[in-house]
XYZ file of C-alpha atoms in Angstrom:
763
model
C -39.986 -28.974 -18.771
C -39.805 -26.796 -15.654
C -38.668 -29.756 -13.567
C -35.856 -30.441 -16.045
C -34.766 -26.790 -15.987
C -34.809 -26.745 -12.174
C -32.723 -29.930 -12.094
C -30.162 -28.428 -14.479
C -29.887 -25.290 -12.335
C -29.296 -27.388 -9.229
C -26.613 -29.411 -10.996
C -24.952 -26.233 -12.253
C -24.973 -24.717 -8.753
C -23.514 -27.902 -7.325
C -20.737 -27.792 -9.930
C -19.889 -24.178 -9.026
C -19.781 -24.980 -5.313
C -17.625 -28.025 -5.980
C -15.199 -25.895 -7.981
C -14.955 -23.505 -5.017
C -13.732 -26.332 -2.802
C -11.287 -27.776 -5.365
C -8.294 -25.663 -4.383
C -4.719 -26.892 -4.602
C -3.752 -25.196 -1.322
C -6.140 -27.430 0.659
C -3.876 -29.863 2.499
C -6.057 -30.936 5.423
C -9.465 -30.625 7.032
C -8.705 -27.244 8.620
C -7.787 -25.795 5.219
C -11.060 -27.139 3.835
C -13.111 -25.359 6.485
C -11.775 -21.940 5.408
C -11.913 -22.572 1.649
C -15.677 -22.067 1.401
C -18.838 -22.193 3.538
C -20.263 -25.136 1.563
C -17.109 -27.238 1.714
C -16.990 -30.357 3.888
C -14.290 -32.961 4.500
C -14.320 -36.734 4.113
C -12.266 -38.478 6.800
C -12.954 -41.962 5.415
C -9.856 -44.160 5.171
C -8.575 -45.036 1.686
C -11.064 -42.595 0.151
C -8.608 -41.125 -2.357
C -7.682 -43.134 -5.444
C -4.171 -43.630 -6.782
C -2.810 -40.306 -7.988
C -5.498 -38.263 -6.280
C -4.288 -35.604 -3.813
C -5.688 -35.266 -0.304
C -7.400 -32.057 -1.455
C -10.050 -34.193 -3.197
C -11.411 -35.010 0.269
C -12.656 -31.392 0.347
C -15.863 -30.948 -1.640
C -19.563 -30.332 -1.233
C -21.468 -32.903 0.777
C -23.409 -34.137 -2.239
C -20.271 -34.605 -4.326
C -18.565 -36.585 -1.563
C -21.636 -38.778 -1.130
C -21.692 -39.396 -4.880
C -18.045 -40.445 -4.756
C -18.679 -42.992 -2.014
C -17.923 -41.175 1.219
C -20.269 -42.330 3.975
C -22.264 -39.578 5.667
C -20.878 -40.572 9.075
C -17.377 -39.802 7.769
C -18.216 -36.283 6.562
C -16.927 -33.445 8.748
C -18.762 -30.117 8.618
C -18.011 -27.269 11.045
C -20.838 -24.784 11.691
C -20.891 -21.328 13.229
C -22.533 -21.496 16.667
C -23.398 -19.107 19.487
C -23.973 -19.446 23.209
C -25.535 -16.996 25.669
C -23.233 -16.188 28.589
C -25.462 -13.706 30.439
C -29.189 -13.228 29.927
C -31.183 -11.087 32.339
C -34.693 -10.880 30.797
C -36.121 -7.487 29.878
C -38.307 -6.038 32.641
C -39.564 -2.773 34.093
C -39.610 -1.571 37.704
C -37.176 0.413 39.748
C -34.188 -1.314 38.171
C -35.355 -1.958 34.623
C -33.557 -4.101 32.065
C -34.347 -2.904 28.575
C -31.881 -4.943 26.465
C -31.212 -8.671 26.562
C -29.124 -10.812 26.466
C -26.176 -8.999 27.963
C -23.305 -11.248 26.835
C -22.989 -13.660 23.896
C -20.163 -15.860 22.638
C -19.879 -16.633 18.914
C -17.764 -19.339 17.278
C -17.570 -18.398 13.619
C -16.499 -20.403 10.599
C -15.623 -18.197 7.596
C -18.591 -17.691 5.310
C -21.115 -19.385 7.619
C -23.376 -16.869 9.390
C -24.558 -17.143 12.974
C -27.923 -15.579 13.882
C -29.151 -14.810 17.398
C -32.069 -12.832 18.853
C -31.884 -9.562 20.756
C -34.845 -8.328 22.822
C -35.672 -4.751 23.819
C -38.449 -3.318 25.984
C -38.959 0.398 26.519
C -39.253 0.650 30.287
C -41.513 3.109 32.058
C -39.821 5.647 34.290
C -36.331 5.163 32.856
C -33.973 7.841 34.275
C -33.415 10.933 32.106
C -30.687 13.606 32.220
C -31.405 16.854 30.326
C -28.761 19.486 29.668
C -30.063 22.853 28.464
C -27.462 24.559 26.249
C -28.478 28.123 25.424
C -27.259 30.810 23.047
C -26.705 33.997 25.111
C -26.347 36.485 22.287
C -28.237 39.766 22.540
C -30.899 38.508 20.115
C -31.832 35.788 22.671
C -32.567 38.303 25.442
C -36.315 37.562 25.602
C -35.661 33.812 25.432
C -33.344 33.956 28.447
C -36.037 35.762 30.455
C -38.581 33.005 29.695
C -36.132 30.191 30.427
C -35.543 31.784 33.850
C -39.264 31.507 34.602
C -39.787 28.104 32.905
C -36.960 26.210 34.620
C -39.197 24.384 37.093
C -41.780 23.670 34.395
C -39.134 21.946 32.232
C -38.239 19.680 35.153
C -41.955 19.062 35.880
C -42.418 18.014 32.246
C -39.582 15.491 32.630
C -41.051 14.211 35.901
C -44.332 13.546 34.129
C -42.408 11.147 31.889
C -40.129 9.635 34.512
C -39.788 9.948 38.270
C -36.019 10.024 37.974
C -34.908 13.089 36.035
C -32.209 15.729 36.336
C -31.553 19.032 34.575
C -28.430 21.146 33.968
C -27.553 24.378 32.177
C -24.789 25.715 29.942
C -24.407 28.716 27.642
C -22.328 29.777 24.663
C -21.566 32.780 22.461
C -18.517 32.469 20.166
C -14.734 32.663 20.036
C -13.507 35.924 21.543
C -11.284 36.875 18.606
C -11.795 38.867 15.445
C -13.850 38.630 13.295
C -16.292 36.799 15.605
C -16.087 39.241 18.518
C -15.135 42.900 18.860
C -11.753 42.655 20.618
C -11.632 46.219 21.905
C -10.936 45.913 25.658
C -14.098 47.774 26.569
C -16.185 45.633 24.234
C -14.710 42.421 25.628
C -15.829 43.511 29.097
C -19.246 44.640 27.902
C -20.059 43.345 24.397
C -23.739 44.383 24.675
C -25.238 47.682 23.464
C -24.589 50.663 25.746
C -28.256 50.813 26.806
C -28.077 47.290 28.247
C -27.307 47.334 31.953
C -27.108 43.583 32.561
C -24.308 42.111 30.446
C -21.513 39.662 31.098
C -18.066 39.647 29.411
C -17.622 37.810 26.107
C -16.922 34.063 26.271
C -17.006 30.935 24.089
C -18.721 28.225 26.172
C -19.346 27.998 29.911
C -20.883 25.248 32.012
C -23.234 26.894 34.506
C -25.064 24.161 36.442
C -24.312 20.470 36.962
C -27.167 18.063 36.339
C -29.466 18.280 39.384
C -32.841 17.006 40.551
C -33.627 20.379 42.177
C -35.647 22.612 39.866
C -35.135 25.617 42.155
C -31.362 25.360 41.761
C -31.827 25.402 37.984
C -34.092 28.441 38.234
C -31.718 30.288 40.552
C -28.596 29.659 38.462
C -30.313 30.613 35.211
C -31.721 33.782 36.822
C -28.150 34.933 37.503
C -27.256 34.654 33.807
C -27.015 37.699 31.600
C -26.681 38.062 27.890
C -23.235 38.494 26.341
C -22.850 39.759 22.787
C -23.801 42.565 20.471
C -26.619 42.549 17.950
C -24.715 40.075 15.761
C -25.768 36.554 16.661
C -23.017 34.036 17.633
C -22.204 30.856 15.749
C -20.036 28.895 18.209
C -22.656 26.242 18.956
C -20.663 23.187 17.773
C -17.828 24.067 20.161
C -20.355 24.096 23.023
C -22.028 20.815 21.980
C -18.626 19.090 21.727
C -17.504 20.166 25.212
C -20.887 19.400 26.820
C -20.665 15.922 25.276
C -17.082 14.892 26.048
C -16.779 16.505 29.509
C -18.980 13.845 31.147
C -17.661 14.252 34.699
C -17.921 18.057 34.608
C -21.528 17.937 33.404
C -22.481 15.013 35.672
C -23.965 12.684 33.035
C -25.342 9.421 34.449
C -25.477 6.030 32.733
C -29.035 6.457 31.469
C -31.023 8.407 28.851
C -29.200 11.635 28.019
C -30.815 14.619 26.293
C -29.075 17.797 25.174
C -31.404 20.700 24.335
C -29.680 23.220 22.066
C -31.492 26.582 21.859
C -30.421 29.225 19.324
C -31.733 31.638 16.715
C -28.809 31.461 14.279
C -26.527 29.038 12.449
C -23.154 27.630 13.468
C -19.520 27.591 12.453
C -17.802 24.287 11.616
C -14.306 22.930 10.861
C -12.266 25.263 8.656
C -14.011 28.475 9.669
C -11.344 29.098 12.300
C -8.956 30.105 9.513
C -10.748 33.464 9.409
C -9.204 34.141 12.821
C -5.873 32.439 11.968
C -6.822 29.440 14.140
C -5.327 26.467 12.287
C -5.091 23.748 14.969
C -7.805 21.118 14.280
C -10.289 20.344 17.016
C -9.127 17.228 18.915
C -12.544 16.242 20.306
C -11.211 16.195 23.893
C -12.459 17.859 27.076
C -10.762 21.207 27.821
C -12.869 22.515 30.710
C -11.061 24.822 33.152
C -13.118 26.584 35.842
C -16.267 25.592 33.969
C -15.134 27.324 30.763
C -13.829 25.985 27.446
C -10.142 26.899 27.750
C -9.111 26.152 24.148
C -11.840 28.225 22.495
C -9.373 30.655 20.869
C -6.690 28.024 20.181
C -8.555 25.247 18.359
C -10.712 25.304 15.259
C -14.410 24.459 15.382
C -15.224 20.711 15.238
C -16.659 19.179 12.088
C -20.241 17.931 11.938
C -18.870 14.393 11.661
C -16.826 14.802 14.851
C -19.842 16.099 16.772
C -22.071 13.275 15.461
C -19.461 10.669 16.429
C -19.024 11.998 19.979
C -22.778 12.283 20.543
C -23.215 8.681 19.407
C -20.294 7.387 21.486
C -21.670 9.072 24.624
C -25.325 8.096 23.953
C -26.476 11.710 23.957
C -29.589 12.600 21.956
C -29.614 16.271 20.835
C -32.829 18.278 20.515
C -32.335 21.400 18.374
C -34.816 24.060 19.549
C -34.383 26.784 16.927
C -36.382 29.646 15.490
C -38.317 29.250 12.271
C -35.753 31.070 10.113
C -33.113 28.479 11.105
C -35.349 25.398 11.064
C -34.275 24.148 7.604
C -30.572 24.496 8.489
C -30.850 22.407 11.645
C -33.147 19.924 9.948
C -30.303 19.132 7.537
C -27.899 18.934 10.481
C -30.258 16.494 12.244
C -30.155 14.174 9.235
C -26.389 13.836 9.738
C -26.674 13.091 13.474
C -28.387 9.807 14.376
C -31.184 9.903 16.952
C -31.618 13.689 16.942
C -34.701 15.924 16.700
C -35.513 19.476 15.586
C -38.282 21.699 16.997
C -39.477 25.188 16.108
C -38.836 27.598 18.956
C -41.193 30.534 19.308
C -39.734 34.021 19.191
C -39.463 34.195 23.003
C -38.972 30.431 23.731
C -42.328 30.254 25.519
C -43.072 26.867 23.917
C -39.824 25.231 24.981
C -41.506 22.885 27.506
C -43.911 21.483 24.928
C -41.122 21.233 22.364
C -38.874 19.210 24.703
C -41.673 16.859 25.714
C -42.678 16.120 22.111
C -39.079 15.686 20.975
C -38.345 13.283 23.843
C -41.383 11.152 23.036
C -40.361 10.985 19.382
C -36.780 10.060 20.212
C -37.565 7.473 22.879
C -40.187 5.753 20.719
C -37.634 5.195 17.957
C -35.363 2.228 18.619
C -32.193 1.885 16.521
C -29.883 -1.070 17.091
C -26.224 -0.335 16.376
C -22.790 -1.883 16.864
C -19.447 -0.422 17.871
C -15.832 -1.418 17.235
C -16.673 -4.177 14.780
C -13.488 -6.225 14.260
C -11.966 -6.464 10.807
C -13.206 -9.470 8.857
C -16.718 -9.477 10.370
C -20.013 -8.453 8.771
C -23.196 -7.797 10.727
C -26.805 -7.294 9.675
C -30.118 -6.777 11.485
C -33.676 -7.868 10.846
C -36.247 -6.026 12.944
C -39.358 -7.628 14.462
C -41.351 -4.540 15.446
C -44.730 -4.081 17.076
C -47.630 -5.712 15.287
C -45.298 -8.186 13.579
C -44.016 -5.573 11.114
C -40.448 -5.698 9.818
C -38.232 -2.665 9.284
C -34.774 -2.472 7.771
C -31.389 -1.838 9.397
C -32.323 -2.658 12.985
C -34.881 0.117 13.367
C -38.358 0.219 14.927
C -40.562 3.291 15.263
C -43.545 4.124 17.478
C -42.421 1.721 20.175
C -44.687 2.072 23.190
C -43.752 1.829 26.867
C -43.515 -1.775 28.169
C -43.760 -3.082 24.614
C -41.256 -5.826 23.760
C -39.648 -5.963 20.308
C -36.890 -8.181 18.930
C -34.111 -8.168 16.356
C -32.420 -11.000 14.473
C -28.692 -10.236 14.471
C -26.599 -12.082 11.883
C -22.803 -12.096 12.159
C -20.586 -13.546 9.412
C -16.809 -13.969 9.420
C -15.108 -13.302 6.081
C -11.932 -15.059 7.188
C -10.605 -17.084 10.084
C -10.485 -14.349 12.744
C -8.600 -14.043 16.002
C -10.553 -13.853 19.260
C -12.088 -10.382 19.567
C -15.170 -8.661 20.944
C -17.528 -5.824 20.048
C -20.637 -4.166 21.459
C -24.259 -3.921 20.330
C -26.495 -1.250 21.847
C -29.631 0.774 21.234
C -28.826 4.294 20.144
C -29.588 6.731 22.951
C -29.559 4.054 25.675
C -26.578 3.072 27.763
C -27.298 -0.654 28.051
C -25.239 -2.848 25.750
C -24.584 -6.418 24.659
C -20.989 -7.680 24.683
C -20.352 -10.083 21.795
C -17.256 -12.280 22.019
C -16.267 -13.568 18.568
C -13.976 -16.598 18.375
C -12.665 -18.562 15.364
C -14.191 -21.956 14.575
C -11.858 -23.189 11.849
C -10.557 -26.512 13.168
C -11.875 -30.044 12.719
C -12.461 -32.602 15.430
C -12.437 -35.983 13.685
C -12.142 -38.436 16.657
C -10.490 -41.340 14.756
C -9.782 -44.638 16.452
C -6.021 -45.257 16.088
C -4.891 -48.366 14.195
C -1.180 -49.361 14.253
C -1.454 -50.668 10.669
C -2.318 -47.256 9.314
C 0.145 -45.299 7.181
C 2.448 -48.314 6.545
C 2.977 -48.519 10.290
C 4.989 -45.263 10.078
C 2.409 -42.696 11.107
C -1.116 -42.106 12.334
C -4.396 -41.064 10.730
C -5.673 -37.498 11.349
C -8.999 -36.734 9.673
C -8.342 -39.424 7.083
C -4.803 -38.397 6.076
C -1.472 -39.651 7.353
C 0.737 -37.747 9.764
C 4.089 -39.454 9.281
C 6.704 -40.211 11.886
C 10.103 -38.566 11.681
C 12.129 -39.957 8.788
C 9.084 -40.871 6.668
C 7.208 -38.857 4.068
C 4.594 -39.488 1.409
C 0.815 -39.656 1.223
C 0.885 -43.002 3.057
C 4.296 -42.527 4.762
C 5.707 -44.936 2.186
C 8.954 -43.076 1.568
C 11.918 -43.358 3.921
C 14.176 -40.339 3.754
C 17.471 -42.150 4.353
C 20.551 -40.108 3.399
C 18.488 -37.453 1.584
C 16.532 -34.817 3.391
C 12.929 -34.038 2.600
C 14.106 -30.758 1.097
C 16.378 -32.607 -1.344
C 13.513 -34.842 -2.421
C 11.276 -31.866 -2.972
C 13.907 -30.194 -5.189
C 13.784 -33.196 -7.511
C 10.128 -32.368 -8.144
C 10.871 -28.790 -9.252
C 12.124 -27.597 -12.618
C 14.112 -24.871 -10.853
C 14.261 -23.214 -7.452
C 11.514 -20.735 -8.318
C 8.993 -23.178 -9.760
C 6.052 -24.801 -7.980
C 6.357 -28.389 -6.809
C 5.080 -30.668 -9.585
C 3.670 -27.546 -11.313
C 1.013 -27.426 -8.609
C -0.707 -30.398 -10.255
C 0.827 -33.286 -8.403
C 2.404 -34.554 -5.208
C 6.092 -35.106 -4.692
C 6.452 -38.730 -3.555
C 9.962 -39.884 -2.765
C 11.468 -37.305 -5.129
C 9.173 -38.064 -8.074
C 6.014 -36.286 -9.144
C 2.810 -38.228 -8.788
C 0.378 -36.263 -10.935
C -3.195 -35.642 -9.860
C -6.196 -36.874 -11.725
C -7.735 -34.345 -14.099
C -10.402 -32.042 -12.724
C -12.550 -32.689 -15.811
C -13.619 -35.905 -17.448
C -10.975 -37.372 -19.728
C -8.230 -35.001 -18.636
C -4.862 -36.646 -18.007
C -1.981 -34.807 -16.329
C 1.504 -36.150 -17.034
C 5.141 -35.202 -17.478
C 8.236 -35.293 -15.285
C 6.943 -32.251 -13.394
C 3.214 -32.757 -14.218
C 3.645 -29.904 -16.685
C 1.595 -31.517 -19.479
C -1.994 -32.537 -20.071
C -4.168 -33.613 -22.986
C -6.682 -30.765 -22.823
C -4.884 -27.411 -22.908
C -4.555 -26.992 -26.669
C -5.988 -24.532 -29.140
C -9.685 -24.891 -29.871
C -11.378 -24.869 -33.259
C -15.160 -24.930 -33.571
C -15.337 -25.411 -29.812
C -13.287 -28.619 -29.929
C -9.746 -29.341 -28.832
C -7.568 -29.489 -31.954
C -10.770 -29.112 -33.952
C -11.594 -32.750 -33.240
C -9.030 -33.679 -35.919
C -6.003 -34.314 -33.763
C -4.616 -35.221 -30.354
C -3.493 -32.706 -27.743
C -0.047 -33.390 -26.340
C 1.446 -30.959 -23.826
C -0.092 -27.875 -25.413
C 0.519 -28.876 -29.052
C -1.888 -30.460 -31.526
C -0.777 -33.582 -33.414
C -3.119 -33.647 -36.394
C -4.598 -36.603 -38.195
C -3.432 -37.448 -41.709
C -4.779 -34.910 -44.176
C -5.129 -32.064 -41.580
C -2.787 -29.399 -40.364
C -2.686 -26.088 -38.486
C -2.152 -25.117 -34.850
C -5.651 -26.435 -34.102
C -5.849 -28.963 -37.005
C -8.293 -26.532 -38.555
C -7.202 -26.975 -42.187
C -7.165 -29.733 -44.749
C -3.637 -30.390 -45.948
C -3.011 -28.808 -49.406
C -0.143 -26.975 -51.168
C -1.916 -25.637 -54.254
C -2.185 -22.128 -52.859
C 1.493 -22.118 -51.902
C 3.079 -22.871 -55.318
C 4.702 -20.116 -57.353
C 4.876 -19.856 -61.156
C 7.725 -22.377 -61.131
C 5.571 -24.855 -59.191
C 7.801 -24.499 -56.121
C 6.157 -24.558 -52.675
C 6.723 -21.197 -50.983
C 9.819 -20.743 -53.206
C 11.662 -23.065 -50.850
C 11.764 -20.303 -48.207
C 8.755 -21.107 -46.045
C 6.244 -23.746 -45.028
C 2.766 -24.253 -46.361
C 0.167 -24.287 -43.592
C -3.545 -24.196 -44.255
C -2.766 -23.613 -47.980
C -0.933 -20.381 -47.109
C 2.786 -19.739 -47.019
C 4.437 -18.957 -43.686
C 7.654 -17.354 -44.850
C 11.012 -17.101 -43.159
C 11.942 -13.796 -41.580
C 12.146 -10.992 -44.146
C 10.354 -12.758 -46.998
C 6.887 -11.698 -48.051
C 3.759 -13.577 -48.977
C 2.177 -14.916 -51.038
C 5.098 -17.123 -52.191
C 8.097 -15.947 -50.136
C 9.825 -14.636 -53.294
C 10.631 -11.092 -52.252
C 12.768 -9.892 -49.376
C 12.936 -6.065 -49.535
C 15.134 -5.722 -46.473
C 17.608 -8.484 -47.428
C 21.087 -7.600 -48.736
C 22.683 -9.602 -51.559
C 25.632 -11.729 -50.365
C 27.998 -10.276 -53.031
C 31.188 -11.011 -51.081
C 30.253 -14.669 -50.564
C 29.715 -15.313 -54.308
C 32.535 -13.099 -55.704
C 34.850 -16.110 -56.145
C 32.049 -17.885 -58.021
C 31.761 -14.941 -60.435
C 35.564 -14.749 -60.906
C 35.769 -18.507 -61.511
C 33.229 -18.338 -64.336
C 34.838 -15.227 -65.788
C 38.166 -17.068 -66.003
C 36.372 -19.811 -67.970
C 36.987 -22.559 -65.436
C 34.784 -25.631 -65.879
C 34.722 -26.670 -62.209
C 33.317 -23.869 -60.040
C 31.042 -25.936 -57.794
C 33.051 -25.417 -54.637
C 33.025 -21.654 -55.128
C 29.379 -21.362 -56.216
C 27.768 -23.320 -53.356
C 25.049 -24.766 -55.584
C 24.387 -21.549 -57.475
C 24.796 -21.186 -61.230
C 26.472 -18.398 -63.197
C 26.637 -17.052 -66.756
C 29.118 -14.662 -68.395
C 27.664 -11.909 -70.573
C 29.236 -9.199 -72.694
C 27.680 -6.301 -70.915
C 25.487 -5.504 -67.915
C 23.113 -2.565 -67.941
C 23.706 -2.026 -64.213
C 25.768 -3.967 -61.770
C 24.559 -4.692 -58.219
C 27.831 -6.265 -57.110
C 31.491 -5.460 -57.777
C 34.656 -7.148 -56.557
C 38.429 -6.883 -57.031
C 39.769 -10.160 -58.423
C 43.110 -11.808 -57.804
C 44.759 -9.705 -60.575
C 43.563 -6.457 -59.065
C 40.913 -5.823 -61.686
C 37.376 -4.858 -60.724
C 34.746 -7.344 -61.927
C 30.983 -6.662 -62.058
C 28.065 -9.084 -61.601
C 24.382 -9.319 -60.690
C 22.610 -11.909 -58.497
C 19.045 -13.198 -58.700
C 17.734 -15.559 -56.017
C 16.306 -18.855 -57.225
C 13.891 -21.179 -55.432
C 15.450 -22.447 -52.259
C 17.621 -20.984 -49.569
C 20.901 -19.264 -50.641
C 20.637 -20.423 -54.254
C 21.301 -17.701 -56.838
C 21.714 -17.189 -60.566
C 24.822 -15.030 -61.103
C 25.270 -12.945 -64.259
C 28.923 -11.791 -64.730
C 30.071 -8.994 -67.028
C 32.991 -9.840 -69.302
C 34.234 -6.254 -69.019
C 36.860 -5.566 -66.381
C 38.338 -2.380 -65.041
C 42.087 -2.779 -64.545
C 44.555 -0.107 -63.356
C 48.023 0.085 -65.250
C 51.121 -0.569 -63.043
C 53.288 2.498 -62.132
C 56.754 3.365 -63.879
C 59.733 2.527 -61.662
C 62.064 5.023 -63.443
C 59.579 7.840 -63.009
C 59.141 7.006 -59.360
C 62.942 6.931 -58.673
C 63.639 10.104 -60.700
C 60.789 11.928 -59.128
C 61.984 10.918 -55.697
C 65.552 12.184 -56.304
C 64.327 15.431 -57.796
C 61.985 15.919 -54.927
C 64.739 15.376 -52.352
C 67.063 17.827 -54.156
C 64.346 20.435 -54.436
C 63.486 20.105 -50.791
C 67.198 20.475 -49.823
C 67.553 23.606 -51.947
C 64.450 25.101 -50.436
C 65.764 24.377 -46.944
C 69.131 26.048 -47.787
C 67.433 29.151 -49.137
C 65.273 29.282 -46.058
C 68.342 29.099 -43.763
C 70.079 31.870 -45.713
C 67.056 34.114 -45.502
C 66.770 33.570 -41.751
C 70.451 34.330 -41.041
C 70.371 37.442 -43.260
C 67.335 38.686 -41.382
C 69.107 38.154 -38.041
C 72.254 40.052 -39.184
C 70.214 42.929 -40.486
C 68.332 43.112 -37.212
C 71.617 43.287 -35.172
C 73.054 46.026 -37.423
C 69.998 48.181 -37.012
C 70.272 47.771 -33.273
C 73.913 48.910 -33.354
C 73.068 52.005 -35.362
C 70.349 52.944 -32.914
C 72.785 52.656 -29.925
C 75.381 54.743 -31.731
C 72.972 57.609 -32.205
C 72.334 57.765 -28.487
C 76.048 58.678 -27.608
C 76.530 62.127 -25.641
C 80.206 63.044 -26.500
C 81.638 65.099 -29.406
C 82.541 63.092 -32.435
C 86.238 64.602 -32.233
C 86.744 63.827 -28.571
C 88.090 60.653 -27.209
C 86.665 60.043 -23.809
C 89.684 57.917 -22.913
C 92.334 60.643 -23.814
C 94.301 62.375 -20.970
C 96.551 65.502 -21.683
C 100.293 65.254 -20.925
C 100.603 68.933 -19.755
C 100.457 69.759 -16.000
C 99.899 73.337 -14.796
C 101.312 74.287 -11.375
C 100.304 77.510 -9.554
C 102.984 79.546 -7.485
C 101.376 80.851 -4.371
C 103.908 83.720 -4.047
C 103.352 85.035 -7.505
C 101.397 88.307 -7.449
C 101.366 89.051 -11.085
C 102.952 92.540 -10.841
C 106.512 91.465 -11.770
C 107.897 91.715 -8.357
């Protein structure tokens, strides 16, 4: 039983894999190699049968063997790798901790390639440690202890490795409100008045380059003074970012890099700069001028993600040495930054040496394999082989001891046929790396022996299929183009310009479609454009055409006695007959003993059509013919019958006949299409003709009356105008200035002459 079930599962899996390879876009061996990781190609001559496309050469190995392809003729391309440079891991003065150093991959899509990577934690590996300290007033005691412990920190490193260096940097916060009191006096001396040793406010400053001389560290730190009031600063992420990206200024070497961050408070991050109207995002670049961060008041704080990315890119492992009240905050921060550690700093930093030593041991004993710049289309996974034969996930091993060799299985898979690219694999916190060159491996190398008889002597065989000479086309180069171009021949295999050649189910051979064999047993593809088959019809009870008919180009042709779109019904009309024994009232078809009515008519018998309008105008002549008593009205009635009655209760149709009278009739549809019974009312409504004499007399009288009215209107208008002029004259007359008896034009005839000598005394 179990054996049978296992066999069925294998057969089902083989069928699924075979279906994956059976793609119509596979034209050659190279296409087959990218269609699926389990697909192989048969290069055997004459392997395809008549009507089979070349794509059938692409299948699973078992399927091709079953179909008669010899194993020697099966082409399968695998993903492979080769080691270009491999210096074994070793200790000593010049240790090699990671091997190999360079690998070349040739990847076929979907087929993984797995190679081994070895790592050994070498003794005495060089270490650079940069001490980044918060110089707020609350860290006053801590600064005093760091001044005295400088040489001890370096001694602790030298106990781990003979090659160590130490540097120093400090930070406070942005020197703008609300982070710092911007009063000029407070900027010069931000400490309390009682404090004598205080330096001006600043964001971040690099104090001492990485050095092997512990005395230099002690001397430079001893010159430092606190800077800040009682409020603790929160500009630590700015300082970490600059100490990370300014590699040349700090003096980082290409070895283990540690950054010790000492503070007793939290930190600002991206977005907090808005409080000081600083809106420019942090660009993650080095802006060190005279050992100070020059863009502190111009750029926002970096985000935690930015800081984590830069630390990882520069292989710097941060150690957060913080006081107990801040431990939980930095523990959460450490979870977001790979290969980082958190330690509890005592109130005066007296335990800083022990803290650094323990944190370094924890970090260096944890090995995390990672990759950078992974090209698009590639997937990578790791399987760890840690000490004691234990396996850990995601390329991680813990508690790795010095001089202990561990290994990782690295698996790279291409999701598509990639272009040649490269990426790096490294151990987080270490500068050594592996360069991986990824190349595509998507082409076949078939190595056929040429035969001049191949391809009708008009081409050559490439991986089993013909490559035709110019002027010949076809699966076996059997078609000579002649006057027509290959494009013209292809057009003959398309229904229209937008359709697929031979519906995607055949090959165009000399302008005619040669349909493929069916992909399932018994399936036949046919038609001018291979558009038909005998399987794609409606199913009933899980069978094509219900097992009671034949499928022909998407339509079922049922056996005698069966009907329906899937031959699902026995042929019968009993359920489709109306009271008059008519099937669907002559206005539908009976399918599966149910009427399928014409548009507008309703089941069950297609008798009613609520939305249909009676064709009164078309049958008006029929009604008039019967009303006139004519015996031959067939041509007017179009197969309908009519009857004349004395009176209709209500008339649905009315029509004016040839005499001008209005006739009334009703129509009732009979079985069939456009066949009616017409019931005509004998009663007519006729309008009496008008009197000619009355019309003429009325016209004359009307004209005379209109003329008289016009004359009276003219008279009234002229009288009104005369009256208006007279009144105007009277008004002008009243305005005259002279006496009514005087004539202004009269001149007297008498002239009086005066004698100048006359004195009037008679002398």
